[in-house]
Short mmCIF file of C-alpha atoms in Angstrom, two decimals:
data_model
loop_
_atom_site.label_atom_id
_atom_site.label_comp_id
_atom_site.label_asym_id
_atom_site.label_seq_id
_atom_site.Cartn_x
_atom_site.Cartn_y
_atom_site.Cartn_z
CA UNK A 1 13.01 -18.92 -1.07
CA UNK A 2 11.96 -17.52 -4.57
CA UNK A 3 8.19 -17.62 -4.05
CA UNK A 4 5.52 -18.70 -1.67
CA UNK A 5 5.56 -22.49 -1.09
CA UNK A 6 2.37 -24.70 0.53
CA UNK A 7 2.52 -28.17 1.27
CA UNK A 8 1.00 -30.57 0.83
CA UNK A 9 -0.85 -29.42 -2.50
CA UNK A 10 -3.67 -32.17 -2.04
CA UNK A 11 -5.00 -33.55 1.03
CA UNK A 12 -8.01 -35.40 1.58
CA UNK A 13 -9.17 -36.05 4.78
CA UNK A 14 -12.26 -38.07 5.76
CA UNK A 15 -14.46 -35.76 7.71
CA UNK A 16 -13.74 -35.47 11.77
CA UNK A 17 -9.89 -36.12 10.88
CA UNK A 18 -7.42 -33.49 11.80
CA UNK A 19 -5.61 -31.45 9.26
CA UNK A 20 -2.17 -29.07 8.95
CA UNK A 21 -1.31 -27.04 6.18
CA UNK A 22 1.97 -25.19 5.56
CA UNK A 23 2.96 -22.17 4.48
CA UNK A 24 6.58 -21.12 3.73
CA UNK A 25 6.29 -17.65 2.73
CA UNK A 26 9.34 -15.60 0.53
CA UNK A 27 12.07 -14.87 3.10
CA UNK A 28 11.60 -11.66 4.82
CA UNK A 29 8.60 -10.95 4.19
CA UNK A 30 6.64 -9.69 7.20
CA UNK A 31 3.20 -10.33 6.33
CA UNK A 32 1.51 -13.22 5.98
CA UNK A 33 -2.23 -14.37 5.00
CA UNK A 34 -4.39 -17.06 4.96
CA UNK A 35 -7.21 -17.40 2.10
CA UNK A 36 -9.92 -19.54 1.70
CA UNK A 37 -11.82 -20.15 -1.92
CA UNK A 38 -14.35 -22.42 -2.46
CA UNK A 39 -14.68 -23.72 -6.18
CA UNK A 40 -15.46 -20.98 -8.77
CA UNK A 41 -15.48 -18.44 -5.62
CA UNK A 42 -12.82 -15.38 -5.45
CA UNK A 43 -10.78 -16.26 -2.20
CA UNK A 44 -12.21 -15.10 1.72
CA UNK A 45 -9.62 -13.84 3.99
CA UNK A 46 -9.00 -15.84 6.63
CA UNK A 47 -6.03 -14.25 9.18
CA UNK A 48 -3.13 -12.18 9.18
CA UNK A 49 0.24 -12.04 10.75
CA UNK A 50 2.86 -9.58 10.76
CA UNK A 51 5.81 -11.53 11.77
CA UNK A 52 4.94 -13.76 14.92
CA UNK A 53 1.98 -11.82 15.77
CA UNK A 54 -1.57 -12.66 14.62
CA UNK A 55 -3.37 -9.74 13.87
CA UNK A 56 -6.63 -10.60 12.23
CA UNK A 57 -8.25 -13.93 12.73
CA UNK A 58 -12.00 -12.51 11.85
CA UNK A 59 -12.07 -14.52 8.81
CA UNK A 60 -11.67 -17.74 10.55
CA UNK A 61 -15.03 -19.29 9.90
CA UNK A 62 -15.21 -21.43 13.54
CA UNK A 63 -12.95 -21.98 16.59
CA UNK A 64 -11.85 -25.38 14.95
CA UNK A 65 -9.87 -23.39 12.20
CA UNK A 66 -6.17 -22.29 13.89
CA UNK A 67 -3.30 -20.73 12.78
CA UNK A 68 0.43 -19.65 14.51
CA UNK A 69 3.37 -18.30 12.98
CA UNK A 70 5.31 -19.16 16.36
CA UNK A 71 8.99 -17.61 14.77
CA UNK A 72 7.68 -15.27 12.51
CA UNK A 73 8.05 -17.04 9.36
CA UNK A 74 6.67 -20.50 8.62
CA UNK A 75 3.13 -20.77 9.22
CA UNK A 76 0.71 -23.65 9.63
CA UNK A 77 -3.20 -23.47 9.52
CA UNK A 78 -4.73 -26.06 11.53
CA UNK A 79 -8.12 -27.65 11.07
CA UNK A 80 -9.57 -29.77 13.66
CA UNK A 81 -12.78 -32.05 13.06
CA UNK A 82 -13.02 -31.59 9.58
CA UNK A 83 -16.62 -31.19 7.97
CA UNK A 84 -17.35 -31.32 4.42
CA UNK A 85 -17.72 -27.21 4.42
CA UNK A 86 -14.47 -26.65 4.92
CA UNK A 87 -13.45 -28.90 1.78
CA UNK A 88 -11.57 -25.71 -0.54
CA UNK A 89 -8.49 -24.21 -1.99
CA UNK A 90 -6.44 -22.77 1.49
CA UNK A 91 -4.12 -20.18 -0.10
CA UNK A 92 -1.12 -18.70 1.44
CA UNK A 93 0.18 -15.24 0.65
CA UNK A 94 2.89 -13.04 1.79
CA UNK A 95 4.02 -10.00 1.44
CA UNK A 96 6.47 -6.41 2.27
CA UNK A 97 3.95 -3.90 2.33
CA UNK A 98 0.69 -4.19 0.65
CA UNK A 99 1.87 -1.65 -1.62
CA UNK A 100 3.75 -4.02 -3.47
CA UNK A 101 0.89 -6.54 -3.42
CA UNK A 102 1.06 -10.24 -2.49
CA UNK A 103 2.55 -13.37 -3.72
CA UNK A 104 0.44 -16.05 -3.69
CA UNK A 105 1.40 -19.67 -3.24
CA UNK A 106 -0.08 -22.66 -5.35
CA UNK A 107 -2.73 -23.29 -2.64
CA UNK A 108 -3.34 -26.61 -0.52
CA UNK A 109 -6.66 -28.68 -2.13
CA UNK A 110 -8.58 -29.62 0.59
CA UNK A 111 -10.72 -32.31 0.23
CA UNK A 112 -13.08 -34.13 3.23
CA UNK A 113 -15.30 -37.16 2.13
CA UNK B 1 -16.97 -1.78 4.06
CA UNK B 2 -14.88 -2.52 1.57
CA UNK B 3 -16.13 -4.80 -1.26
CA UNK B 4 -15.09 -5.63 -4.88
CA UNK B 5 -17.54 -6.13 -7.71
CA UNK B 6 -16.72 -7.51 -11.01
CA UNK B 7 -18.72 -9.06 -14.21
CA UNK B 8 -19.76 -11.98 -14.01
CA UNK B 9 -18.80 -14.47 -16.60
CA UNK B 10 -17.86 -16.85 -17.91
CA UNK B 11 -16.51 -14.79 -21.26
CA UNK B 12 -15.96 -16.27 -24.43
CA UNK B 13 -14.16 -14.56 -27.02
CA UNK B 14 -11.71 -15.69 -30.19
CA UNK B 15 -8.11 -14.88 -30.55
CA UNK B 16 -7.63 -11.45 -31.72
CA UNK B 17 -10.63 -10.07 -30.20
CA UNK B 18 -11.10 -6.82 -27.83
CA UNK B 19 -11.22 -7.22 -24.17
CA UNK B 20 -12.84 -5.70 -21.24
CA UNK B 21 -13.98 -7.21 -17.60
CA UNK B 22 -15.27 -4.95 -15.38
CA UNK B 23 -14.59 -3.96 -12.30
CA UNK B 24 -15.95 -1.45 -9.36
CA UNK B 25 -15.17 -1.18 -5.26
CA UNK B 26 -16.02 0.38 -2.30
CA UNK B 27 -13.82 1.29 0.06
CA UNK B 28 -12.97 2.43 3.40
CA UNK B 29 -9.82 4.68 3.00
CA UNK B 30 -7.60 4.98 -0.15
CA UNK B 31 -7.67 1.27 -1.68
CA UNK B 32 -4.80 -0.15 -3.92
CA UNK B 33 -6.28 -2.18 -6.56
CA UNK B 34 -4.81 -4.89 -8.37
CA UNK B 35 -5.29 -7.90 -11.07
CA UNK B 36 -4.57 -11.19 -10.26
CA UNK B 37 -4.73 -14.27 -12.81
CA UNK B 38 -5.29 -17.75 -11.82
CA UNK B 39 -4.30 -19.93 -14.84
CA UNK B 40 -5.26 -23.93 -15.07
CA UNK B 41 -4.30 -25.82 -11.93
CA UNK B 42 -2.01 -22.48 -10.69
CA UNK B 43 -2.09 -19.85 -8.38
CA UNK B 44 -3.32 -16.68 -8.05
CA UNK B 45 -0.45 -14.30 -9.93
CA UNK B 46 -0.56 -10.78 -9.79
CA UNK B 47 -1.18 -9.02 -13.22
CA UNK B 48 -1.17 -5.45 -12.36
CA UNK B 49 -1.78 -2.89 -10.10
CA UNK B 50 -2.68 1.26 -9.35
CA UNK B 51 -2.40 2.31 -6.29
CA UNK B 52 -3.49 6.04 -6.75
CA UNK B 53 -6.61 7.38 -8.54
CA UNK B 54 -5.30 8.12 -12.64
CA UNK B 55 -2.49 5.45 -12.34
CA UNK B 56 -2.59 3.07 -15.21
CA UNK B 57 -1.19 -0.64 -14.18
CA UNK B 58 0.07 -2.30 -17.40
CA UNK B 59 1.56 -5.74 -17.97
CA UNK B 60 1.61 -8.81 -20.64
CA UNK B 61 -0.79 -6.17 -22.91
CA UNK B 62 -3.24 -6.05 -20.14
CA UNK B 63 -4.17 -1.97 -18.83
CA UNK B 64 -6.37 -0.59 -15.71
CA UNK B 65 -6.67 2.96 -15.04
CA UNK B 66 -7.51 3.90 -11.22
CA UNK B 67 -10.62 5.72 -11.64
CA UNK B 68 -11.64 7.27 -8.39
CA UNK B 69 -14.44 9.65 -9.72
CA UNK B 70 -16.70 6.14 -11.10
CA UNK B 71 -14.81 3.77 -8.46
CA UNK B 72 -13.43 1.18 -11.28
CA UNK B 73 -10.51 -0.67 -12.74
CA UNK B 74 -11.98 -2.09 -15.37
CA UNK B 75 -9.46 -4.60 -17.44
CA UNK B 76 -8.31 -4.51 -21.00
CA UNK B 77 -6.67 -5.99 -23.66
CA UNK B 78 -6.58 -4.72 -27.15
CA UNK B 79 -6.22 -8.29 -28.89
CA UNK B 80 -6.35 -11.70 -26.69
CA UNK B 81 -4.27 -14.84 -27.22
CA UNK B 82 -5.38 -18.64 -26.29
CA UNK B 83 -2.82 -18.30 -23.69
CA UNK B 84 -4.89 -15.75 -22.25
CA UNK B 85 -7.64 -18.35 -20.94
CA UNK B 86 -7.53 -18.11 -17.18
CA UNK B 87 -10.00 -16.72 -13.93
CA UNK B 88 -9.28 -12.68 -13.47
CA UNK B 89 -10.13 -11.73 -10.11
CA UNK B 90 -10.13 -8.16 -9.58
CA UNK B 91 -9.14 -7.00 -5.92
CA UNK B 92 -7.85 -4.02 -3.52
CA UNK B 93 -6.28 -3.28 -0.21
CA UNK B 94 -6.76 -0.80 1.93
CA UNK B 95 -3.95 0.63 3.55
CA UNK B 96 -5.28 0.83 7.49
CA UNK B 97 -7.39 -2.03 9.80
CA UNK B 98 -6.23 -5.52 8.73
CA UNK B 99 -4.22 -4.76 5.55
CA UNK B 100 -5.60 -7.82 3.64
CA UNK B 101 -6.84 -8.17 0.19
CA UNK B 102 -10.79 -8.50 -1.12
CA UNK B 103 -11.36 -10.03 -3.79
CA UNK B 104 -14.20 -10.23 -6.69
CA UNK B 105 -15.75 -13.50 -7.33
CA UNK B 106 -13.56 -14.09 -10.41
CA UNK B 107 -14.59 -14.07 -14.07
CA UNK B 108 -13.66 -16.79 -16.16
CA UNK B 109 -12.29 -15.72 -19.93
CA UNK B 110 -11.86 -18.86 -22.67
CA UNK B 111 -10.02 -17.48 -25.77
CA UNK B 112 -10.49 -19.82 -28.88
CA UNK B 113 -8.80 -20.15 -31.99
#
């Protein structure tokens, strides 16, 4: 598609609920990235993928935060037992070669109450 | 490590007016470094970018020069417009390890009338 799309753009989920977000990065682009920013924060790197393969999950801030890229393009971050922490902006990016730079989608508002 | 550092704001300023927003890294390698605007209720677009020490990135009026000798990319714009008013986050990418961005905390520019 023409630019990085992320669905839903709002969720709110009442805390210990289950979440997926999407991520349908620009076709063919290899990499892909996963950003977290809290409000008035600059976004944390979550995880990386270059195609199907996850290569960085450091930034993932506990083992209930998942991601997969199973075919190499669409990608979904997973958040089990939501907390109230975890309520943020989750930003998708992807990109050719970080020499180009990134292309951000509109981000997923997360919410937990 | 690598880290980005920019000035804090929020930054006030009226149409017409000079501006600057600071920015210095540190890096492991030879970073890229790059603008990115986040206008009202967007996401993050990229603004502009160097990705070798002298390089100027220019765009929409806005200019960075890669300084490696002082480690900056400090932003400018010779005269600001109301459409201007958005969150600058300053950021870079280092070619080798996980090949993801870091960004600065953001700074926050209002241009009135």
């Amino acid at each position: 598609g023409a630019g990085v799309s992320q669905s839903p753009r709002y969720k709110v989920a009442k805390r210990g609920q289950d979440v997926a977000l999407r991520c349908d990065p620009i076709s063919g682009h290899v990499s892909l990235f996963w950003y977290q920013q809290a409000l008035g924060q600059g976004p944390e790197f979550l995880t990386y993928f270059q195609n199907e393969a996850q290569l960085d999950k450091s930034g993932l801030p506990s083992d209930r935060f998942f991601a997969e890229r199973p075919e190499g393009s669409v990608s979904t971050l997973k958040i089990q037992r939501t907390q109230q922490e975890d309520s943020a902006v989750y930003l998708c990016a992807s990109s050719l070669l970080s020499f180009y730079g990134y292309t951000f989608g509109s981000g997923t508002r997360l919410t937990v109450v | 490590g690598n880290s980005v550092t920019q000035m804090e704001g929020p930054v006030t300023l009226s149409e017409e007016a000079f501006l600057t927003i600071n920015c210095t890294y540190t890096a492991t390698g030879y970073p890229s470094l790059f603008w990115y605007v986040q206008y009202p209720g967007e996401g993050l677009q990229l603004l502009l970018k160097a990705t070798k020490a002298d390089d100027k990135g220019s765009n929409k009026g806005f200019e960075a020069t890669y300084r490696k000798e002082t480690t900056s990319f400090h932003l400018e714009k010779g005269s600001v417009q109301v459409s201007d008013s958005a969150v600058y986050f300053c950021a870079l990418s280092v070619p080798l390890g996980a090949n993801n961005l870091f960004f600065g905390t953001g700074t926050r520019l209002t241009v009135i009338p």
